[in-house]
Coordinates of C-alpha atoms in Angstrom, one line a residue:
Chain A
X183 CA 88.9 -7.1 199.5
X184 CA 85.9 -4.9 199.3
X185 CA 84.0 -7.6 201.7
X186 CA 86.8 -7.9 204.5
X187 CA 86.7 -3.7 205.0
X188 CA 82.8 -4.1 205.4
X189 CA 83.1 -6.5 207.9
X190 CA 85.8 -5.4 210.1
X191 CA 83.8 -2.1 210.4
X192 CA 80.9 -3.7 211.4
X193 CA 82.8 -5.6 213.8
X194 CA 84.5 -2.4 215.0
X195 CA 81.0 -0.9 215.5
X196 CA 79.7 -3.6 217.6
X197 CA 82.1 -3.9 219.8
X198 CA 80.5 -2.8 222.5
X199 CA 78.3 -5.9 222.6
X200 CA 78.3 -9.3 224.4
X201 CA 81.1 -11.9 223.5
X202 CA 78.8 -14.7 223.1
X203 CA 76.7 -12.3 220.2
X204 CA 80.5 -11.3 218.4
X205 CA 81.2 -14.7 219.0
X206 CA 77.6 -15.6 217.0
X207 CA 78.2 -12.9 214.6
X208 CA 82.3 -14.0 213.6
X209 CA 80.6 -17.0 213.1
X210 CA 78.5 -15.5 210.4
X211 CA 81.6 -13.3 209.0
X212 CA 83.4 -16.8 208.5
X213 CA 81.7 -18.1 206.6
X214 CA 81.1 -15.1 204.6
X215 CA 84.8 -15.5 204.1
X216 CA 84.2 -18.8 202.6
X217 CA 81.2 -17.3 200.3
X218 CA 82.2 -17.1 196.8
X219 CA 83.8 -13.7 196.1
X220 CA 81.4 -12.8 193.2
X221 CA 78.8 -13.2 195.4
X222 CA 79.8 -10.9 198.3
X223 CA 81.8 -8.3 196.1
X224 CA 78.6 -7.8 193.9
X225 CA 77.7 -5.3 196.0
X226 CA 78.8 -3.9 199.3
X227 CA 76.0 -2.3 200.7
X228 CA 73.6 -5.2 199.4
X229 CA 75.5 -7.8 200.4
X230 CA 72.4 -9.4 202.8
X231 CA 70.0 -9.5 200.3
X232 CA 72.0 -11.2 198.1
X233 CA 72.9 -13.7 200.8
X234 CA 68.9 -14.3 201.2
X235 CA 69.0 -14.7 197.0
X236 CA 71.3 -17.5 197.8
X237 CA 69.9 -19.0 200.7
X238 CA 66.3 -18.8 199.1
X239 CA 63.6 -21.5 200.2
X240 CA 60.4 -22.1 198.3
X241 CA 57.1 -23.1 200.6
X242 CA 55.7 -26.5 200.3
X243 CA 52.8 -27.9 201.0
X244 CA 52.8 -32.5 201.5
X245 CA 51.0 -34.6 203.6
X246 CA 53.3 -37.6 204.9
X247 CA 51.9 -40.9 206.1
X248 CA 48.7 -39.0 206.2
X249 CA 50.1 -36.1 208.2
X250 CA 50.3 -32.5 206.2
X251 CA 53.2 -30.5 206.7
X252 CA 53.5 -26.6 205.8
X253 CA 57.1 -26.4 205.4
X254 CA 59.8 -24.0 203.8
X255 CA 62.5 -25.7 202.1
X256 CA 65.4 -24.9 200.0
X257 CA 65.0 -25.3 196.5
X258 CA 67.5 -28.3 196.8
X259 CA 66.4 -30.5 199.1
X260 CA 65.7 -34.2 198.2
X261 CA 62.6 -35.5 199.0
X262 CA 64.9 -38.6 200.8
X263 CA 66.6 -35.3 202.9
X264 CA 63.4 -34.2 203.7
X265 CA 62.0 -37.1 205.4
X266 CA 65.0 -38.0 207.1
X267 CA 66.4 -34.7 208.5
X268 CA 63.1 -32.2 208.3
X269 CA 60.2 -34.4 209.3
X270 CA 62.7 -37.1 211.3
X271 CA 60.9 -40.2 209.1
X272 CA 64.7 -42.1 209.1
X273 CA 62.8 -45.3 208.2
X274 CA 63.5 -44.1 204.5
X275 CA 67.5 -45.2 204.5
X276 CA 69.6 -43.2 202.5
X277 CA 71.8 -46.3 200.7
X278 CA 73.7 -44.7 197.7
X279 CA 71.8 -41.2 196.9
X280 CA 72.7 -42.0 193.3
X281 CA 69.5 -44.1 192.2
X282 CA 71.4 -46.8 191.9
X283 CA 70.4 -49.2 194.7
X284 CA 66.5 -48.5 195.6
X285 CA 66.9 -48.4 199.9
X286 CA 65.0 -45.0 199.5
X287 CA 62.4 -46.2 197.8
X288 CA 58.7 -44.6 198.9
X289 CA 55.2 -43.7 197.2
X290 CA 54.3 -40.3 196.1
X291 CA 51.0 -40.4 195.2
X292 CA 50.4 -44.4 195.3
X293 CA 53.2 -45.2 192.8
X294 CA 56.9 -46.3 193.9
X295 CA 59.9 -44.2 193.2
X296 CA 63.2 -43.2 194.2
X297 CA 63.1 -40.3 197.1
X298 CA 67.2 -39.4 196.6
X299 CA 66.3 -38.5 192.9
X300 CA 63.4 -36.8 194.1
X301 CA 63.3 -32.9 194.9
X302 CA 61.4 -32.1 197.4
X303 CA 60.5 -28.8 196.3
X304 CA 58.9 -30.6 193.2
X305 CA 56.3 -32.7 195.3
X306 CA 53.3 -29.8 196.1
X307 CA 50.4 -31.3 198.0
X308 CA 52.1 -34.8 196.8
X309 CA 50.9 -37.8 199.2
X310 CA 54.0 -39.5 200.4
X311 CA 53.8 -42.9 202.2
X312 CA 57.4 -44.4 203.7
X313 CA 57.7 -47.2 205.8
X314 CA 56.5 -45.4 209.2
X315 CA 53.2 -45.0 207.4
X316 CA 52.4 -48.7 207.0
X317 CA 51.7 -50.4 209.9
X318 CA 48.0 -49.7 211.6
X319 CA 48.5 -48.9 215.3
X320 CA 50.6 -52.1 216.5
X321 CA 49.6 -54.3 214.2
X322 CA 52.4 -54.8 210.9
X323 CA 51.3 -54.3 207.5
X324 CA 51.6 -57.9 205.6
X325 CA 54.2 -57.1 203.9
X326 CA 56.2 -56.7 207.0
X327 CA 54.7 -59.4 208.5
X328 CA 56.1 -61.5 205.8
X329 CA 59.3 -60.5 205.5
X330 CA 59.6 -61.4 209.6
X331 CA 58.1 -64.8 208.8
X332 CA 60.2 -65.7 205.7
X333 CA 63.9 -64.3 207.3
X334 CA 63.7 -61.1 204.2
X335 CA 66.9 -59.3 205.5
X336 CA 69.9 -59.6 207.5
X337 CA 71.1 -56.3 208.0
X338 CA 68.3 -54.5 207.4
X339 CA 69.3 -51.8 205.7
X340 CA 67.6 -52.4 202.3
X341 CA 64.5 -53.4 204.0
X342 CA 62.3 -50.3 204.0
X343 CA 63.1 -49.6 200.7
X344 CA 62.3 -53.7 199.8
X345 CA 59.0 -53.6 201.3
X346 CA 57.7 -50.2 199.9
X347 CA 58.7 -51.7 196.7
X348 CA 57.3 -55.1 197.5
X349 CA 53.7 -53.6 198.4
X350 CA 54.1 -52.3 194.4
X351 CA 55.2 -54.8 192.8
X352 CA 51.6 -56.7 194.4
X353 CA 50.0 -53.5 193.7
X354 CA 51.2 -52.7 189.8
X355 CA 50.8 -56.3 188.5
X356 CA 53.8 -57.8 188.2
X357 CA 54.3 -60.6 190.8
X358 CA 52.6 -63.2 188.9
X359 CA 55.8 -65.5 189.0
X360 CA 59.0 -65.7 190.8
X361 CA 61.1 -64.5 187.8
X362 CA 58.4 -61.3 187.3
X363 CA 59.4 -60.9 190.7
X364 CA 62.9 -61.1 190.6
X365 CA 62.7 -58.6 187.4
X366 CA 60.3 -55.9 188.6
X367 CA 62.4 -55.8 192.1
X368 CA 65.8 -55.6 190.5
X369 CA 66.3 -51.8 191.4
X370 CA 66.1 -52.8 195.2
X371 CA 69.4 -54.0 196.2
X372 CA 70.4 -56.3 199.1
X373 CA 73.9 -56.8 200.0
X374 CA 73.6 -59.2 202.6
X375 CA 72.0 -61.2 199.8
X376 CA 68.4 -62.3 201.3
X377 CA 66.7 -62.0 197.9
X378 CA 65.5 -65.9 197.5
X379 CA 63.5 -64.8 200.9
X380 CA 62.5 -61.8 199.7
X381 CA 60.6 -63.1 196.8
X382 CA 59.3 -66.2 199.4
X383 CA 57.7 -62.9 201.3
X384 CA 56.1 -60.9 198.1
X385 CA 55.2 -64.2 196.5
X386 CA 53.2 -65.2 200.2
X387 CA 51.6 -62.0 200.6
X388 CA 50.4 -61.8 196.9
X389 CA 49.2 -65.6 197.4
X390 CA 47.7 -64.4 200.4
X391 CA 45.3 -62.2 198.4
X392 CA 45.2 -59.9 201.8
X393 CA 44.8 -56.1 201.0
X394 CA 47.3 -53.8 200.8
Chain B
X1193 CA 74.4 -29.9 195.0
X1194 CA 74.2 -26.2 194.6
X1195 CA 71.1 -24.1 195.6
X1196 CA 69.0 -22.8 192.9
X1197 CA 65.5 -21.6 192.1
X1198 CA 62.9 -23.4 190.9
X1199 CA 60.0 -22.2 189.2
X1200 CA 56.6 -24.5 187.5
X1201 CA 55.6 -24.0 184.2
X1202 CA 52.2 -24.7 183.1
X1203 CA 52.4 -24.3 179.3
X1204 CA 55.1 -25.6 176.6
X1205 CA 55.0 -21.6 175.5
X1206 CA 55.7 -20.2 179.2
X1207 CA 58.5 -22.9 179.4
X1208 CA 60.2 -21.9 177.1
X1209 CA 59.9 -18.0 177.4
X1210 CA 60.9 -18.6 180.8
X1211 CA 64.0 -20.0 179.8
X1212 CA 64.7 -17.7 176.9
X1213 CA 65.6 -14.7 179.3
X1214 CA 67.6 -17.5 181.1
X1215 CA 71.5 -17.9 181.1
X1216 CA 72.1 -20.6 183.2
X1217 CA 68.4 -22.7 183.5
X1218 CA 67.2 -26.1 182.7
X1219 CA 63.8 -27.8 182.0
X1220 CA 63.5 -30.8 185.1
X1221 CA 61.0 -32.9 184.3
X1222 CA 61.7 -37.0 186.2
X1223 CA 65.0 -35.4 187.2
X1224 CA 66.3 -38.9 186.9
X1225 CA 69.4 -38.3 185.4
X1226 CA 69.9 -34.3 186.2
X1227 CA 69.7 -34.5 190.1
X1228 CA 71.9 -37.3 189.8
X1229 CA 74.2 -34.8 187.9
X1230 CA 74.1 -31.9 189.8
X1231 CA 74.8 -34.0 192.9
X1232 CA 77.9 -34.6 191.2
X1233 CA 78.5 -31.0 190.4
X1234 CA 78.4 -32.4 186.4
X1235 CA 76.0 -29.5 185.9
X1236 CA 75.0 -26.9 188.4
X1237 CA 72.1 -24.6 186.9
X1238 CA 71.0 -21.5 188.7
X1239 CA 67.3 -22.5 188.1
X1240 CA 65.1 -25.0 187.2
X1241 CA 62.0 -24.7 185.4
X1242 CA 59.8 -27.7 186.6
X1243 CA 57.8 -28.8 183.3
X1244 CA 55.5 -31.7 184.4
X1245 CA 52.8 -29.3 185.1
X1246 CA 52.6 -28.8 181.0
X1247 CA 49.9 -31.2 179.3
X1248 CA 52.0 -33.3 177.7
X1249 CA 51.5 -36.6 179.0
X1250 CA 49.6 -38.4 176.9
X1251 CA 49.5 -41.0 174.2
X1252 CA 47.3 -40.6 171.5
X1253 CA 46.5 -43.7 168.8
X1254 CA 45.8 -41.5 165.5
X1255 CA 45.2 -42.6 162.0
X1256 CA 48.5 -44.3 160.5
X1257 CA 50.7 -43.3 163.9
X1258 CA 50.7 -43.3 167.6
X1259 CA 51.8 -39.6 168.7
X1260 CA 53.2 -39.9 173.0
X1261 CA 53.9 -37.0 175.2
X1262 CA 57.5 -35.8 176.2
X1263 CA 56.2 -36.0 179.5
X1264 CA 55.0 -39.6 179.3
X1265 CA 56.0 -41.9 182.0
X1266 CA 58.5 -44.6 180.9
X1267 CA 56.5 -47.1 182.6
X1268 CA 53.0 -45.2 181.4
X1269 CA 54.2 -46.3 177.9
X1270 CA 56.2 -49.4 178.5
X1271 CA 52.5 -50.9 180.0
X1272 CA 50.3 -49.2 177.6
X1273 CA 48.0 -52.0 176.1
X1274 CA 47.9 -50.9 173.0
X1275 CA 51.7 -49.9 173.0
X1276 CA 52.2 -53.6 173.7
X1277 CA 50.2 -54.7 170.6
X1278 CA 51.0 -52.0 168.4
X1279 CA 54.7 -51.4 169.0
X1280 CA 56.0 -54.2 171.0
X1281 CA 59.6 -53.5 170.1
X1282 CA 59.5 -50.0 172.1
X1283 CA 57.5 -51.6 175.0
X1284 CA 60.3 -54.0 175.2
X1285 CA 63.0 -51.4 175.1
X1286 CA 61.3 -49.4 178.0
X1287 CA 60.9 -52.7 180.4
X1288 CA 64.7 -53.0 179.5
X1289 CA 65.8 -49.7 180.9
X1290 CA 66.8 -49.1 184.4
X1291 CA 64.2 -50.3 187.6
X1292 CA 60.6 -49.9 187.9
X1293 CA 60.8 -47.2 190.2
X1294 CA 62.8 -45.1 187.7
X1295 CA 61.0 -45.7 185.2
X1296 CA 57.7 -44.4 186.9
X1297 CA 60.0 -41.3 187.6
X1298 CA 61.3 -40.8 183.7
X1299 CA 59.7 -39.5 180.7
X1300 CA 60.4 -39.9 177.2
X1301 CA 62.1 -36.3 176.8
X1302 CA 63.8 -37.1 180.0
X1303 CA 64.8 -40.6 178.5
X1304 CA 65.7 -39.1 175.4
X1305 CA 68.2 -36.3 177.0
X1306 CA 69.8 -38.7 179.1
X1307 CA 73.3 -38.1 179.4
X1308 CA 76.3 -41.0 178.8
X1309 CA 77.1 -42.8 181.5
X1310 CA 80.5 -42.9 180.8
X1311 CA 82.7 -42.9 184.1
X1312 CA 85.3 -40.1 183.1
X1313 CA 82.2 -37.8 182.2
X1314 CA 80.7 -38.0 186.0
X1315 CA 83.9 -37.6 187.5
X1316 CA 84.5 -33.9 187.4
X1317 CA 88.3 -34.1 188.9
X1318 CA 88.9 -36.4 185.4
X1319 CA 89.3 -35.0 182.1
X1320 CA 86.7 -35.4 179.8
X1321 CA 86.0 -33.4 176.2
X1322 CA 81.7 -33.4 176.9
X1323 CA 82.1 -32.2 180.2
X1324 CA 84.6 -29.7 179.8
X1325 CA 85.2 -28.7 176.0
X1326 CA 89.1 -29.3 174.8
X1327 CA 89.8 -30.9 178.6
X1328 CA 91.2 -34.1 177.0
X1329 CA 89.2 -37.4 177.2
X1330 CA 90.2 -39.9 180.0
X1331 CA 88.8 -43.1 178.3
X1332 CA 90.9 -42.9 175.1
X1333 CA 93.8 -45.1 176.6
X1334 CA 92.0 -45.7 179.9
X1335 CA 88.9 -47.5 181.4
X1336 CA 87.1 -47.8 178.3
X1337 CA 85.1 -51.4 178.6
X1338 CA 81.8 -49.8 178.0
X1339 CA 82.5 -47.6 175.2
X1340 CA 82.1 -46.8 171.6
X1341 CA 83.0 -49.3 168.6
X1342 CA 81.2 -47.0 165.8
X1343 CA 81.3 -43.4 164.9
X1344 CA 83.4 -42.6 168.0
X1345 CA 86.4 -39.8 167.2
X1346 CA 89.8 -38.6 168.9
X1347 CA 87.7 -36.2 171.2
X1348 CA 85.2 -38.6 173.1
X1349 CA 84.5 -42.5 172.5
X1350 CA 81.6 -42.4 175.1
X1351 CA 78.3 -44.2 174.0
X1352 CA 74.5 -43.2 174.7
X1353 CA 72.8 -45.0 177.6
X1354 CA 69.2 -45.2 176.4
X1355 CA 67.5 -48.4 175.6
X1356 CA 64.2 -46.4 174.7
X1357 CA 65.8 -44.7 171.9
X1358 CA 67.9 -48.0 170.0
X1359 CA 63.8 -48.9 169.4
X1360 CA 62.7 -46.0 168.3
X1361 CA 65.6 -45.2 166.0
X1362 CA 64.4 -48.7 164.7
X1363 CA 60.5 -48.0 164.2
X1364 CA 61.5 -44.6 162.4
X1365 CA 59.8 -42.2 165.3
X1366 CA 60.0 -37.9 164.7
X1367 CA 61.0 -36.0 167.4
X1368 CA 58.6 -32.7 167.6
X1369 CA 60.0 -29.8 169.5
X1370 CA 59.5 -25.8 170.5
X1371 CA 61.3 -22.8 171.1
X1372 CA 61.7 -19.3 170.7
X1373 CA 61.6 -19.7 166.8
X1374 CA 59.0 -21.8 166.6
X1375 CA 58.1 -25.5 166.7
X1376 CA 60.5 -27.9 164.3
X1377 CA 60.2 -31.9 163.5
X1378 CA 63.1 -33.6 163.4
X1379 CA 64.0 -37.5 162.2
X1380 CA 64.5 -39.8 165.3
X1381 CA 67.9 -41.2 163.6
X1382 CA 69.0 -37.4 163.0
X1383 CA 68.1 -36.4 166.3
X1384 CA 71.0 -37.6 168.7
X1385 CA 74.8 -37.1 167.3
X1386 CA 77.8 -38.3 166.9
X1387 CA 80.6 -36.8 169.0
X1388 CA 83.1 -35.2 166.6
X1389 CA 85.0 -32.1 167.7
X1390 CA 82.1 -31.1 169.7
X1391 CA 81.3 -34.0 172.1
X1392 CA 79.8 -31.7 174.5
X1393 CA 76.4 -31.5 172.5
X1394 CA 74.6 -34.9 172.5
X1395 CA 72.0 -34.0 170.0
X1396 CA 70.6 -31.4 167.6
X1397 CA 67.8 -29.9 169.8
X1398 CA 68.9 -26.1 169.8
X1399 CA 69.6 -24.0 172.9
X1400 CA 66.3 -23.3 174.9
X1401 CA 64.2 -25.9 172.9
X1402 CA 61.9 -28.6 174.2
X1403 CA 60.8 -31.8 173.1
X1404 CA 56.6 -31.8 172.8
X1405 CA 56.2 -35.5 171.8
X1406 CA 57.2 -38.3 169.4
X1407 CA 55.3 -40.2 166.5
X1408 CA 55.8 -43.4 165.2
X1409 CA 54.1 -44.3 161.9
X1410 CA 52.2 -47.6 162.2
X1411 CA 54.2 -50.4 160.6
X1412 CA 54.2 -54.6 160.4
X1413 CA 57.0 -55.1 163.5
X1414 CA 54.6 -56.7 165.7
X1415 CA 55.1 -60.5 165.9
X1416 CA 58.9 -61.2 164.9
X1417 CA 60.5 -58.9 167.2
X1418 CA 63.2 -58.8 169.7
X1419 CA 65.2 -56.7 172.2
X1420 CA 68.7 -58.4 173.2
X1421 CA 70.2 -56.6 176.0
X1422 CA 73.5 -57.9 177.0
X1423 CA 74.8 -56.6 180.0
X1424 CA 76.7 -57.3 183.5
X1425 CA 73.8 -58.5 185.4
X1426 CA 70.6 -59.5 184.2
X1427 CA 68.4 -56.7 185.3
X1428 CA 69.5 -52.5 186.2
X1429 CA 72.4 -52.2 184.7
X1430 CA 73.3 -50.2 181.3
X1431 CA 74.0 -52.4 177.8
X1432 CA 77.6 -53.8 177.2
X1433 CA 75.5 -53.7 173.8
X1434 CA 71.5 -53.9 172.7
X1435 CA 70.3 -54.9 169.6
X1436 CA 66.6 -53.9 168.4
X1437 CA 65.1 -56.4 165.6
X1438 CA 62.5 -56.4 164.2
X1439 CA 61.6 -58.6 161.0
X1440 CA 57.9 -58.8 158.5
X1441 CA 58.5 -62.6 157.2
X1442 CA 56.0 -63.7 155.1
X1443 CA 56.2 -67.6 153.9
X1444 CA 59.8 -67.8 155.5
X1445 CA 60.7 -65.0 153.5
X1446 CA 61.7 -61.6 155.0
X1447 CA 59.8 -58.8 153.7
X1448 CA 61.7 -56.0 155.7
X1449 CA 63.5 -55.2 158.4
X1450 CA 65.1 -53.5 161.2
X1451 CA 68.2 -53.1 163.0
X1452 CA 69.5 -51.2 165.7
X1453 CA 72.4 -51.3 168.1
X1454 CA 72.9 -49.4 171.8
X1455 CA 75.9 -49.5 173.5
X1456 CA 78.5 -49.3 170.3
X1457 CA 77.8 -45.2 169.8
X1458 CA 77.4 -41.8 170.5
X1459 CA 73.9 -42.2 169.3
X1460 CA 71.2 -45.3 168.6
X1461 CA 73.0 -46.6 165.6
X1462 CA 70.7 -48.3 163.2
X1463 CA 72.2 -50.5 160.7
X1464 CA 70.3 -49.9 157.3
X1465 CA 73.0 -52.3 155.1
X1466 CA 72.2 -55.2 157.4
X1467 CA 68.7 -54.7 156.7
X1468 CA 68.7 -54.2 153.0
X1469 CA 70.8 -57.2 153.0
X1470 CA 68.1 -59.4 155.0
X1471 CA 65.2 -58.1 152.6
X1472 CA 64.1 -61.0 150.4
X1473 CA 66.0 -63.3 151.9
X1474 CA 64.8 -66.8 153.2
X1475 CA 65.0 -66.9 157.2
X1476 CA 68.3 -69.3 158.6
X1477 CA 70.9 -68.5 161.0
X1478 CA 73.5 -68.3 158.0
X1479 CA 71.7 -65.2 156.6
X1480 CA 71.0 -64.2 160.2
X1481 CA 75.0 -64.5 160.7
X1482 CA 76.0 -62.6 157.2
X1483 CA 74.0 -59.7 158.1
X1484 CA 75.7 -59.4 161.5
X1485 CA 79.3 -59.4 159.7
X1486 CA 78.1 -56.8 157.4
X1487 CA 76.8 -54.8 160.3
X1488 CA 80.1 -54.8 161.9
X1489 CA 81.8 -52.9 159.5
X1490 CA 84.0 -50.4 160.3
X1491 CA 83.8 -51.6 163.9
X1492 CA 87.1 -50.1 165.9
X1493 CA 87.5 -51.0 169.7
X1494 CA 89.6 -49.1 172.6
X1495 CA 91.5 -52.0 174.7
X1496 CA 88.6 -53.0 177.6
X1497 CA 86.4 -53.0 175.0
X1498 CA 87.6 -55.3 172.1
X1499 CA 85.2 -58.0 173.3
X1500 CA 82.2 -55.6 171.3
X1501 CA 83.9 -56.8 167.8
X1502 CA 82.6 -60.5 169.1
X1503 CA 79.6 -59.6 171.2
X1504 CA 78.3 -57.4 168.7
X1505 CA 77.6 -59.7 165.8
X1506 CA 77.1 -62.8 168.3
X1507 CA 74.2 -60.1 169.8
X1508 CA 72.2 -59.5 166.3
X1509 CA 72.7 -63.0 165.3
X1510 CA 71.2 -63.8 168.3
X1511 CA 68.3 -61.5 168.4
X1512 CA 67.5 -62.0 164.9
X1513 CA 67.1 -65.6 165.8
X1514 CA 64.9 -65.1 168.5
X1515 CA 62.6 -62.2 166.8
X1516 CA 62.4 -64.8 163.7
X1517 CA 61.1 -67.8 166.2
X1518 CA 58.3 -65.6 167.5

């Protein structure tokens, strides 16, 4: 109750001002309607540096596909929400944002890992490569070049995470056989099903010998 | 998810001071398991105190032991050479557990706090006694088909998720920890918990203490070992139920051995009359087989999950078998 006075009294005191700024500023009393009541009856007076407490970022400091990015994010912020709606990087597809199915799969730091379980705001001066980051110029990475050749996808969807994941499962060791394959690429999902072409690509490029 | 702060600590001392003037924080270290569950508004902590900072990653070969870091990778210690030599039973485990990609994410604390994955327990709008204290527990008398056979009570039947743990509750690992009174040791097997009237706590780690490490004393499970996982799919997916066996057989005679089972309890349960039963006994399936029954027990299923009284001693037999043809 204490919040609703506040506000109508600053509304009455403004009133004088443009409609497009009270429109602006109802906006902001809205959804200061819909703040949790503890949070705006705390303290009357204070109330807008208790909405900054609540709204709080943390700096960051990345570099992304080589690129370094001063940013300020909130606390919460996947590293998956990051790329996507900060940095527009939407190669990284968000698939379940559970851990559960891999499509978000990048490197931080050289090794593979899941970007939705990620927080963003635990990644200082991490080096993150996604799919954007892979090929040189117009020329595909192998890995991509493979999964063209041997038909690795049919929707797509999966495929930037299966690739990223691909490229490690060369790099770590463990695509020495079809079945290693199949085993260290289990937490990459496909619905469409392409996986017998998937392992055709990995299995080629890690024949190949080429460098990744 | 809801906001909250985030802060790095740098020392297992300033983690936990931080957190002692702390109502409402948790240590993140992977985050694995806790973003998952603040994402589903399961927990929702006001701050985070990121730990990976804090030197405790590594894994240290000593006389008579191997001590690892909470903050160990799962995959640092699942590929560790000597791990593979020494302890092959918990490398196996690890490789077992989840996808690569999460295992380069999780540690061993992480692994070790892991929360069930029973499907009443992430669904906040569903009752459940570990989420919410005296709310009533959905899977008594509902889906239930990955749940408890042992130990289980009238508040909670759910079961712990971690494949890591059903090995180390085998090999006999301590669990070293710190916090505002000090640093404790505690006995792998005493360290989770069953659920009781108080499902909501998992384990016997105190309020606002952290795990430092693990040891596990040196011992003769190197050659006849095995880690059965049976579960829905054959890789990334939690056990229906695991079994962890490892046998010393000398001359077709077994010297020792151990036993444990995931996916049948609130905690790694480790089945010490199976293997007193085995010791001195001459390896065949028929001993293999006896053992199994005797494990069983005391067994008690929940409707989807009544196939566990049959799986489960099909499961030891079978990785009995396999660890003895080694």
């Amino acid at each position: 109750m204490a919040a609703k006075k506040s506000i109508k009294k600053v509304v009455e005191e403004d009133s004088n001002n443009s409609r497009r700024d009270f429109i602006k500023k109802s906006g902001l009393f809205t959804a200061l309607a819909f703040t949790p009541p503890s949070l705006v009856m705390a303290s009357d007076k204070k109330w807008d540096e208790k909405i900054a407490e609540y709204l709080e970022t943390v700096p960051l400091s990345l570099e992304v596909n080589g690129v370094k990015h001063n940013l300020n994010i909130e606390p919460r912020t996947t590293l998956l929400d990051l790329l996507r709606e900060q940095l527009l990087l939407t190669g990284t597809k968000k698939g379940c944002d559970h851990g559960q199915c891999g499509a978000c799969t990048v490197h931080v730091n050289g090794t593979r890992i899941l970007s939705c379980l990620s927080l963003a705001s635990m990644q200082q001066n991490a080096q993150v490569t996604t799919i954007e980051g892979l090929s040189k110029g117009k020329k595909l990475h192998p890995m991509q070049e493979a999964f063209i050749k041997n038909d690795g996808f049919q929707c797509g969807y999966c495929t930037p995470g299966q690739i990223m994941s691909g490229i490690a499962c060369i790099k770590e060791g463990h695509a020495n056989s079809r079945d290693e394959i199949r085993e260290y690429m289990s937490g990459n999902i496909c619905r469409c099903g392409a996986y017998h072409n998937i392992v055709d690509a990995i299995t080629e490029v890690k024949e190949g010998g080429m460098p990744l | 998810m809801k906001n909250f702060q985030i802060i790095r600590a740098l020392s297992s001392k300033s983690a936990v001071s931080s957190i002692a003037k702390e109502n409402s924080a948790m240590f993140i270290a992977g985050g694995t398991n806790l973003v998952d569950l603040m994402k589903k508004n399961v927990v929702s902590p006001d701050k985070l105190i990121d730990i990976n900072g804090v030197d405790l990653k590594k894994i240290e070969f000593l006389t008579g032991k191997v001590s690892i870091g909470a903050l160990a990778k799962n995959s640092q210690v699942a590929e560790d050479q000597l791990i593979k030599e020494s302890y092959p039973l918990l490398a196996l485990a690890l490789a077992a557990g989840a996808s690569q990609q999460i295992r380069h994410m999780a540690t061993v604390g992480g692994n070790m706090l892991q929360r069930t994955r029973c499907s009443y327990f992430y669904n906040p709008d569903m009752p459940c006694n570990k989420r919410v204290p005296k709310s009533g527990c959905g899977a008594i008398g509902g889906a239930n088909r990955m749940h408890a056979i042992f130990g289980a009570s009238d508040s909670c039947i759910a079961v712990h998720p971690s494949d890591m743990c059903i090995a180390l509750a085998a090999l006999d690992a301590t669990v070293f920890t710190e916090g505002p009174k000090g640093k404790r040791e505690i006995r792998f097997t005493d360290f989770h918990r069953l659920p009781g009237n108080t499902p909501e706590k998992d384990n016997t780690l105190l309020d606002k203490e952290i795990i430092t490490s693990i040891e596990i004393p040196n011992n003769n499970f190197t050659k006849n070992i095995h880690y059965l996982k049976v579960r829905d799919r054959s890789s990334y997916a939690f056990a229906l139920i695991s079994v962890a066996a490892g046998l010393d057989i000398k001359d077709n005679t077994i010297q020792d051995a151990r036993l444990a089972m995931g996916g049948v309890a609130h905690k790694p349960w480790r089945l010490t009359e199976a293997e007193e039963f085995l010791k001195g006994k001459t390896v065949s399936e028929k001993t293999f087989r006896q053992a199994a029954d005797l494990a069983m027990k005391g067994a008690r299923s929940y409707g989807d999950n009544d196939f566990k009284l049959t799986l489960g001693p099909n499961a030891i037999t079978e990785a009995l078998t396999i660890a003895a043809s080694k």
